[in-house]
GROMACS .gro file of C-alpha atoms in nm:
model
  332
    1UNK     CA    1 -10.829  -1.357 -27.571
    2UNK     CA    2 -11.108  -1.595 -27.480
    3UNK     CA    3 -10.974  -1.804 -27.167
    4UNK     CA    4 -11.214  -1.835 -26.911
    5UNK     CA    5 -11.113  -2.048 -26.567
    6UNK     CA    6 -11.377  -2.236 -26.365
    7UNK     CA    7 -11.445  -2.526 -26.188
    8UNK     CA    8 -11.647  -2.759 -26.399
    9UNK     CA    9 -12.028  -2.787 -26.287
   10UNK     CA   10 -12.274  -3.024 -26.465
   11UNK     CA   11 -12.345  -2.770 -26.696
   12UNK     CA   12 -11.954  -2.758 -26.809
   13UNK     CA   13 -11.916  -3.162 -26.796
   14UNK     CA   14 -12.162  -3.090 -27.096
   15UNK     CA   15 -11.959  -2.826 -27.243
   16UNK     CA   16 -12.055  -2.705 -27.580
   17UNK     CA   17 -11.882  -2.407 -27.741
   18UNK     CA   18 -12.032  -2.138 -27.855
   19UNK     CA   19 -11.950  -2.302 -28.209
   20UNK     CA   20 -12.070  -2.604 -28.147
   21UNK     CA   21 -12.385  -2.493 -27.949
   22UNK     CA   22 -12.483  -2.319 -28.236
   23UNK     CA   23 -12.421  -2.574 -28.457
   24UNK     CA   24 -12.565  -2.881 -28.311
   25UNK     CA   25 -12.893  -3.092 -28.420
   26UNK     CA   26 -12.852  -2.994 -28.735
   27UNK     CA   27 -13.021  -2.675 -28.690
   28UNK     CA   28 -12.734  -2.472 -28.713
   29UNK     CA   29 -12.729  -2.067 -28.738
   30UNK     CA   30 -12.488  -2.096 -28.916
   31UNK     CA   31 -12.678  -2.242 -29.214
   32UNK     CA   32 -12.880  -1.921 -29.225
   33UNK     CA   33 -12.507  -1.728 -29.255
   34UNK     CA   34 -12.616  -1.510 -28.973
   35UNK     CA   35 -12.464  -1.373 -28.662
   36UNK     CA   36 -12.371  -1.720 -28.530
   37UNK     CA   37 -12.157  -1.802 -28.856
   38UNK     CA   38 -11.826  -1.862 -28.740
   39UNK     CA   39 -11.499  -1.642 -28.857
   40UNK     CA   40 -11.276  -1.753 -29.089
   41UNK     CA   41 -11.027  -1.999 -28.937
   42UNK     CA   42 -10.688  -1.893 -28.872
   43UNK     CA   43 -10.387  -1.934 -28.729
   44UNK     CA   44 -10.393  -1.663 -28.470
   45UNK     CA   45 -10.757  -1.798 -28.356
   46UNK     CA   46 -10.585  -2.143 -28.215
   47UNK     CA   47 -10.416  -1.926 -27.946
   48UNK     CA   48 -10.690  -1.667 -27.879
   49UNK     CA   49 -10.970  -1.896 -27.862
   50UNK     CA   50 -10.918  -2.093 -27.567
   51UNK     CA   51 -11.186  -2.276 -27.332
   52UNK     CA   52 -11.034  -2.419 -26.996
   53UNK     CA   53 -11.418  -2.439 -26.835
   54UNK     CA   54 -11.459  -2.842 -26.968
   55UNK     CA   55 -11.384  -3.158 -26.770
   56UNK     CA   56 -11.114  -3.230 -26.986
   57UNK     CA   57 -10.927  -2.944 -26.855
   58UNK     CA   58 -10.992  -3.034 -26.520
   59UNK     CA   59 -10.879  -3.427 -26.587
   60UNK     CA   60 -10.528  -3.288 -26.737
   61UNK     CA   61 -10.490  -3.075 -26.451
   62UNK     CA   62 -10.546  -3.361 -26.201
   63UNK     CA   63 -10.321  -3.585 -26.459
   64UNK     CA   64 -10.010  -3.401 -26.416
   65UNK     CA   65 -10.069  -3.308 -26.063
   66UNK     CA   66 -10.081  -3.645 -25.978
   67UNK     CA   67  -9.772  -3.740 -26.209
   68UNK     CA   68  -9.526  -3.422 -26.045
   69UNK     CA   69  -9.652  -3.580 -25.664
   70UNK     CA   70  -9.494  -3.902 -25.801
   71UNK     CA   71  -9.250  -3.736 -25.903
   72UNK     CA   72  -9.184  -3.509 -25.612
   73UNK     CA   73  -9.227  -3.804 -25.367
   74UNK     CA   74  -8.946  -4.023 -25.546
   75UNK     CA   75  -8.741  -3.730 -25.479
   76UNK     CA   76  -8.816  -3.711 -25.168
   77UNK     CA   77  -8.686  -4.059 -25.068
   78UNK     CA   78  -8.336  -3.982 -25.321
   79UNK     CA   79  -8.474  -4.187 -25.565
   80UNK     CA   80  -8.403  -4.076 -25.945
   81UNK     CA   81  -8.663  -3.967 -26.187
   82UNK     CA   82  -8.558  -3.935 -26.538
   83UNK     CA   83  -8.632  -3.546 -26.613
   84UNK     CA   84  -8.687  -3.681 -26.995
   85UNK     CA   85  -8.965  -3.890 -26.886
   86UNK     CA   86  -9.208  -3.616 -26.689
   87UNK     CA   87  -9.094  -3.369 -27.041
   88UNK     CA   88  -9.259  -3.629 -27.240
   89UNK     CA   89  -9.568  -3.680 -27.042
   90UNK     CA   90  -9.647  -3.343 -26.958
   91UNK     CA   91  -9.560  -3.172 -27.274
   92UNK     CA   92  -9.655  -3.340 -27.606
   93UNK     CA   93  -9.835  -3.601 -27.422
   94UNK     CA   94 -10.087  -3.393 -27.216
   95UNK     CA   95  -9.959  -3.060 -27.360
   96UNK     CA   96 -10.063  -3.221 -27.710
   97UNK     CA   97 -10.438  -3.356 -27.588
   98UNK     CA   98 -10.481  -2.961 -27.454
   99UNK     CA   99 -10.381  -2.805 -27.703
  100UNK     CA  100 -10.598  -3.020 -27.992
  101UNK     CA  101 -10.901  -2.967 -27.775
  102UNK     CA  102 -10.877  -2.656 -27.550
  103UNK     CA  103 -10.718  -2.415 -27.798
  104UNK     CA  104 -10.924  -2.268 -28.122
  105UNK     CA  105 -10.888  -2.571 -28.283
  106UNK     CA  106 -11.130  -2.746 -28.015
  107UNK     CA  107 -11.314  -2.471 -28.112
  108UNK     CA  108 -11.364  -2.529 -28.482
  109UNK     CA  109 -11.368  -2.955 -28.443
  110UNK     CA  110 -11.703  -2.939 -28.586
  111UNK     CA  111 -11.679  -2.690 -28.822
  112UNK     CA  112 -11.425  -2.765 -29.050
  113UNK     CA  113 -11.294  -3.157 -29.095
  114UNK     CA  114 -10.950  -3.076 -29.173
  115UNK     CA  115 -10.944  -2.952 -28.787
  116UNK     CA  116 -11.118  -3.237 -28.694
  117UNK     CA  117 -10.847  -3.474 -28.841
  118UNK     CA  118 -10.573  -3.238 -28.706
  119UNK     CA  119 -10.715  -3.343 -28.363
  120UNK     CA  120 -10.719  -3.734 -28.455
  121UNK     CA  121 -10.364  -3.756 -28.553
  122UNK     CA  122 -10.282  -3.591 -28.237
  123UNK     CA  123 -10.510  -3.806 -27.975
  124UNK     CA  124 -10.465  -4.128 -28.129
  125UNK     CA  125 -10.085  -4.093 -28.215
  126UNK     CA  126  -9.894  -3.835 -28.104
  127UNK     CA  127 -10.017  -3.791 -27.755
  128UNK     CA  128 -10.037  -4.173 -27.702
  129UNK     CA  129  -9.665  -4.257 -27.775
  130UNK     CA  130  -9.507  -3.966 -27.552
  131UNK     CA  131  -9.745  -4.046 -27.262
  132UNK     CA  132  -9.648  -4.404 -27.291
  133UNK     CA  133  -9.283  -4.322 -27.293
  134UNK     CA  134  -9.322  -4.091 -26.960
  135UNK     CA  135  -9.402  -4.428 -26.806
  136UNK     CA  136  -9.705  -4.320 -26.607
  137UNK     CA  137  -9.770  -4.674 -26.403
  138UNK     CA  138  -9.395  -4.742 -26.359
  139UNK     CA  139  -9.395  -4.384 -26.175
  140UNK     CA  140  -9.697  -4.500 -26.010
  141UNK     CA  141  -9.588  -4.862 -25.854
  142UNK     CA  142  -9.242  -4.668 -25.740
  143UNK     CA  143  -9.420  -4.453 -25.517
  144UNK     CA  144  -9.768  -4.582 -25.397
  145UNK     CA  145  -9.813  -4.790 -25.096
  146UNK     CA  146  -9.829  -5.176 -25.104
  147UNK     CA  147 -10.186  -5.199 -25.107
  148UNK     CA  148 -10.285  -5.000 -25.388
  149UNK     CA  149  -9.962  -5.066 -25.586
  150UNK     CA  150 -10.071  -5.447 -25.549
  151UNK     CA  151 -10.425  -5.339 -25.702
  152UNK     CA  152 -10.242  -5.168 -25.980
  153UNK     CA  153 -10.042  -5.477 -26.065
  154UNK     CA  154 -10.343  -5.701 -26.040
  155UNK     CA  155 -10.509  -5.448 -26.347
  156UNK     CA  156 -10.199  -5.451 -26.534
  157UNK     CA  157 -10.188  -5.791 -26.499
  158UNK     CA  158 -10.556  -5.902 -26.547
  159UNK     CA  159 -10.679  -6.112 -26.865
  160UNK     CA  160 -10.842  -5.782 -27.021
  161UNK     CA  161 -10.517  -5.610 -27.044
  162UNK     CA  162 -10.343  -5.889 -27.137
  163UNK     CA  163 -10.657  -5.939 -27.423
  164UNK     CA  164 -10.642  -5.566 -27.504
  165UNK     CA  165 -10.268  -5.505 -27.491
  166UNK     CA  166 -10.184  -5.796 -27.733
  167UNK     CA  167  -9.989  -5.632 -28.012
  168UNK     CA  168 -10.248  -5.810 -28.260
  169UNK     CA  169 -10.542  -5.680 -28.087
  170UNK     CA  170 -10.457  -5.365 -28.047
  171UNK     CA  171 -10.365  -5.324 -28.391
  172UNK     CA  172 -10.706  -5.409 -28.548
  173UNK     CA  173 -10.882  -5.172 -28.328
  174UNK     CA  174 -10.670  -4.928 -28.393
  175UNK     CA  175 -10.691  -4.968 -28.746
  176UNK     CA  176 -11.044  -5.030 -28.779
  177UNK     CA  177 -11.173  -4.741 -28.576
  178UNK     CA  178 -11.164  -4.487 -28.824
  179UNK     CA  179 -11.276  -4.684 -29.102
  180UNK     CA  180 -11.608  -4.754 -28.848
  181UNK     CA  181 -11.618  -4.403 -28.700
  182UNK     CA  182 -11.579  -4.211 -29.112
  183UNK     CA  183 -11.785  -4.431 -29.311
  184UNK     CA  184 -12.110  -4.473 -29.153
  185UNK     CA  185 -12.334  -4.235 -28.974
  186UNK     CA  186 -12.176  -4.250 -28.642
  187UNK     CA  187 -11.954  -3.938 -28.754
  188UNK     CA  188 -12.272  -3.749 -28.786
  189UNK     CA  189 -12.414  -3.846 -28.485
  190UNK     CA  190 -12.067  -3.689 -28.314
  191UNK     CA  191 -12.132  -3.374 -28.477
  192UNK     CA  192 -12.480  -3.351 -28.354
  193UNK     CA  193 -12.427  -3.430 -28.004
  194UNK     CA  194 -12.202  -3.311 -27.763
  195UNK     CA  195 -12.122  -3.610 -27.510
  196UNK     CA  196 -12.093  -3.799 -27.815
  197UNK     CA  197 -11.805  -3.596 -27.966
  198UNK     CA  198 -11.656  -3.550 -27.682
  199UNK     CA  199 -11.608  -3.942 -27.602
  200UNK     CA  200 -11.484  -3.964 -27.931
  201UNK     CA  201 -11.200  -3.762 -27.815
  202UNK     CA  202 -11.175  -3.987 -27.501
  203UNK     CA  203 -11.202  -4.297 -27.760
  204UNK     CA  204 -10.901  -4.140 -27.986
  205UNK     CA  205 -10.685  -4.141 -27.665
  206UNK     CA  206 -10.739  -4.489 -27.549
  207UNK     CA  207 -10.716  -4.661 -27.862
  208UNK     CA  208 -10.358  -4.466 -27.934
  209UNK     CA  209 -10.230  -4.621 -27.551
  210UNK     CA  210 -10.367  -4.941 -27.631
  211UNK     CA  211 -10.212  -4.984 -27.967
  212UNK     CA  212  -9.854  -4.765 -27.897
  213UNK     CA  213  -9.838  -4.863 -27.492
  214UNK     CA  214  -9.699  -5.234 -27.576
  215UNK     CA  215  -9.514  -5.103 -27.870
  216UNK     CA  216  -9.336  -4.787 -27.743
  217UNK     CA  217  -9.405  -4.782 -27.391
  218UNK     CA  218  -9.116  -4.836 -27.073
  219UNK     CA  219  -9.404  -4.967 -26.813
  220UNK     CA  220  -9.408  -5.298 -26.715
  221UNK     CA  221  -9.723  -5.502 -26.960
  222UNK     CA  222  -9.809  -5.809 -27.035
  223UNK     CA  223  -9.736  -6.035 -27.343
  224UNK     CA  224  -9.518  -5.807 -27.478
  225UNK     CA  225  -9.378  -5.845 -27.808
  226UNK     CA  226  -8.965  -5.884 -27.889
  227UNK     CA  227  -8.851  -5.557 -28.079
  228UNK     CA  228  -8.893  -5.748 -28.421
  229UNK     CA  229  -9.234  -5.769 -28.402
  230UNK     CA  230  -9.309  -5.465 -28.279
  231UNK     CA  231  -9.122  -5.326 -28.591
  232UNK     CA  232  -9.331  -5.526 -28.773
  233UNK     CA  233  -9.632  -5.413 -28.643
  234UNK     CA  234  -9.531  -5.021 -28.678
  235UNK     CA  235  -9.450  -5.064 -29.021
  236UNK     CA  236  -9.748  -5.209 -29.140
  237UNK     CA  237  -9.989  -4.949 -28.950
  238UNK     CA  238  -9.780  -4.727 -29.257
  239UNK     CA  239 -10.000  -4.788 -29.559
  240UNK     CA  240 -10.305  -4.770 -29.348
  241UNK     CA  241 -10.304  -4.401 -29.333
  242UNK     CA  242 -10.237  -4.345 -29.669
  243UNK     CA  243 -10.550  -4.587 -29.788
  244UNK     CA  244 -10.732  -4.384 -29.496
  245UNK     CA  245 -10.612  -4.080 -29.639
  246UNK     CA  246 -10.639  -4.135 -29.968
  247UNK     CA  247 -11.012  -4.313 -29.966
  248UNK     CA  248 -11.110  -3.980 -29.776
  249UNK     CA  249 -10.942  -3.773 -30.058
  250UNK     CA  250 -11.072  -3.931 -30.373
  251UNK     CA  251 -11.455  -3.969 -30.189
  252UNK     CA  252 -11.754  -3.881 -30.418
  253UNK     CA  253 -11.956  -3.849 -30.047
  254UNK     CA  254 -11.944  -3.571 -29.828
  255UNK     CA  255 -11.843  -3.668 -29.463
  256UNK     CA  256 -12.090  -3.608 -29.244
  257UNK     CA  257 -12.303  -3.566 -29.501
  258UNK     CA  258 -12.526  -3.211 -29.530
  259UNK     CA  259 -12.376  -3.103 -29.190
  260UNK     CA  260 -12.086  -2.898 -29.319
  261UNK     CA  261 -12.273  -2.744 -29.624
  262UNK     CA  262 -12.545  -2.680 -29.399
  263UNK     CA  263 -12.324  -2.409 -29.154
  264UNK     CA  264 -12.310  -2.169 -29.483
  265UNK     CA  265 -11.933  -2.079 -29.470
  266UNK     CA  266 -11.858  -1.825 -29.707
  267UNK     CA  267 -11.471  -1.873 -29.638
  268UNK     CA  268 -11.436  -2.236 -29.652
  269UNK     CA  269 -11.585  -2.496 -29.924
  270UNK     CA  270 -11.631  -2.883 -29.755
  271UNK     CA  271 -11.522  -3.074 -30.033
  272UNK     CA  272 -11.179  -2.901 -30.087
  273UNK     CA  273 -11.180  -2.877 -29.720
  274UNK     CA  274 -11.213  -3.257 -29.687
  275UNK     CA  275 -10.945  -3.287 -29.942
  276UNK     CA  276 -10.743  -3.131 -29.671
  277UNK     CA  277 -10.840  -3.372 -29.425
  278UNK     CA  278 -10.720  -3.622 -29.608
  279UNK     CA  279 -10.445  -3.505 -29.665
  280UNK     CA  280 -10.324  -3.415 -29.305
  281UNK     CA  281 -10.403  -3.822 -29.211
  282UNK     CA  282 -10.239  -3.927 -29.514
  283UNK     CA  283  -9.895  -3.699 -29.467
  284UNK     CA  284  -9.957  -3.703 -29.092
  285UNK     CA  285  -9.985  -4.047 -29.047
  286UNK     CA  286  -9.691  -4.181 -29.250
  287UNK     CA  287  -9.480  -3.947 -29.044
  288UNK     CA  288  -9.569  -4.001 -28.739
  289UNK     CA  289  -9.531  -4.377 -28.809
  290UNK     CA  290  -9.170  -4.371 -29.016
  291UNK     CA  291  -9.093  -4.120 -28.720
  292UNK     CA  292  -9.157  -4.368 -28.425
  293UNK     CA  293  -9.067  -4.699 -28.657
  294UNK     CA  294  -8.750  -4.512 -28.606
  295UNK     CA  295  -8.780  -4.450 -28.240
  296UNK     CA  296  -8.838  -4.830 -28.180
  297UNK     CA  297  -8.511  -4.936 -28.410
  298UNK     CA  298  -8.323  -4.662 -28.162
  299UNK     CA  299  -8.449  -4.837 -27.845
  300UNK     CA  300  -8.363  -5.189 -28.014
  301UNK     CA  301  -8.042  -5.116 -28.031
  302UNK     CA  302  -8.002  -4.977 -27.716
  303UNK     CA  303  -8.141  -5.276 -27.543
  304UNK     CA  304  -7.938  -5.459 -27.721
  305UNK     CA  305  -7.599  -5.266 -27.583
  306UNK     CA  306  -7.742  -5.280 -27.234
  307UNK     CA  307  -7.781  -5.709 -27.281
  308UNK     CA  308  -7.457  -5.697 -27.440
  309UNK     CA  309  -7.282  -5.523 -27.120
  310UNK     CA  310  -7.496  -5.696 -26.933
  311UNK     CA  311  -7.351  -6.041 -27.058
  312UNK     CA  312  -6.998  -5.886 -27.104
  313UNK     CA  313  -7.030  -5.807 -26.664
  314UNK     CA  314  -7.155  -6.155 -26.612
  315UNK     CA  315  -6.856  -6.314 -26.823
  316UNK     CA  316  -6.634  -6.074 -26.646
  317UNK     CA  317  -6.759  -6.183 -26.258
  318UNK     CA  318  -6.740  -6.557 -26.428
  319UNK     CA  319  -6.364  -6.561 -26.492
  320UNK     CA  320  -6.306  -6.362 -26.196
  321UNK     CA  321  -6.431  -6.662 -25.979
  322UNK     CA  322  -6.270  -6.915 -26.172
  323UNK     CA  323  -5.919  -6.714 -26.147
  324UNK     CA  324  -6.002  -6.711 -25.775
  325UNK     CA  325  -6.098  -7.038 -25.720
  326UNK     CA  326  -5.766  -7.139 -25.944
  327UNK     CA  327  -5.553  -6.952 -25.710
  328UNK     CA  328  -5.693  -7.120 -25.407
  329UNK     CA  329  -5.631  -7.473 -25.525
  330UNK     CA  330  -5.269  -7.374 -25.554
  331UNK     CA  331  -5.021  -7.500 -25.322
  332UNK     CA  332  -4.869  -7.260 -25.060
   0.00000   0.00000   0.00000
């Protein structure tokens, strides 16, 4: 098993793996079918193949560190933490990012695009919504001290969030990101260079908190939208991924052009292989969407109970005062 544990130097902030090294400018190894052609993707290579020497590793480590402190210090002070909340963010939230990017399928992102997609639906919408619903900055203003819990409100609060966080903003950059990143040669530039692909990841990431934060998210933003909208907005980001999926299906051109012929894989053709890709954002997508449209009709109607007892205890105080302010007007 290929797990290797260091601290990450300059060298490692540049990580390439051995797949990738060999593969990148264009001038692949792999073209020639030699020694440095990769073997045939499989199942048992996403556990076996792991690299934990990146910066990414590092910034997940230091991610839930941080969030079990907060954690741990609430705790501290008899102050509940919802266990729910720290499953979310530390399993399918930061669990999902590492195991999309650390495991063998980090390993194979540039060699096959159906891994490559497998890795988008996962950083731009499945790790997104469960990190926003661990609450990270809620955990954050309960438990640091005034000063820099004032200088995390004034963030969250600032006019870029609130420009960034609107519902309407978010959504077109979260829809239009693929369409800019697949269908011009920016996707070929990724494959070629390393810091490049790697801030695509990064970009994947942010753009899924941006657009699923306001939507999904417990933590206290700006400007945000009543549940209706939000519905709204989660149903139409449906057909999006099946014209994504669908365009990248039915294309004529070869995503990232001669890169993926050029690698020489004698186990895997690109254009049935992109056909895959498609596929995986097309089914992906639409579930993971009908899936958290779901999710958001749950938590409407739950917020609707809680304003409902919430009205129901203010009724109840309300007679309660007028009964006793009845009985004190009565004569003795």
């Amino acid at each position: 098993m290929a797990v290797r544990f260091a601290w990450p130097s300059l060298k490692s902030v540049l990580h390439v793996d051995s797949i990738f090294a060999a593969t990148s400018a264009g001038t692949s190894a792999f073209a020639a079918g030699g020694a440095g052609t990769p073997p045939p993707f499989t199942v048992a290579r996403v556990f076996t193949e792991w690299e934990l020497d990146s910066w990414l590793a590092l910034g997940l480590v230091v991610a839930a560190g941080l969030y079990l402190y907060g954690v741990h210090r609430l705790r501290l002070r008899g102050d509940r933490w919802p266990v729910s909340r720290t499953v979310f963010f530390l399993g399918p939230g930061l669990g999902g990012i590492a195991a999309v990017t650390l495991s063998g399928l980090g390993a194979y992102d540039t060699t096959l695009l159906s891994v490559h997609m497998v890795q988008h639906m996962v950083l731009s919408m499945i790790a997104p919504i469960f990190l926003a619903i661990g609450a990270p900055v809620t955990l954050a203003l309960r438990t640091l001290p005034v000063r820099p819990r004032k200088r995390l409100l004034a963030v969250v609060h600032s006019r870029l969030a609130r420009i960034y966080t609107f519902p309407l903003v978010a959504f077109a950059i979260f829809v239009a990101n693929p369409f800019v990143l697949y269908f011009t040669d920016l996707y070929r530039y990724t494959l070629e260079h390393a810091w490049a692909h790697e801030l695509v990841h990064a970009h994947f990431i942010a753009t899924g908190c941006v657009f699923f934060w306001p939507l999904l998210g417990l933590d206290p933003l700006p400007g945000r939208w009543p549940y209706p909208g939000r519905a709204l907005l989660m149903l139409l980001s449906v057909p999006f991924h099946t014209v994504l999926g669908l365009t990248i299906m039915q294309s004529t051109t070869l995503f990232g052009g001669d890169w993926y012929p050029s690698l020489g894989l004698t186990w895997s053709d690109p254009w049935d292989d992109q056909v895959v890709a498609g596929g995986v954002l097309w089914a992906g997508g639409e579930f993971v969407s009908v899936t958290m449209l779901a999710v958001l009709v749950v938590q409407w109607i739950k917020q609707s109970e809680r304003e409902a007892r919430r009205l129901d205890r203010e009724l109840d105080r309300q007679e309660a005062r007028e009964r006793a302010a009845a009985a004190a007007a009565e004569p003795a």
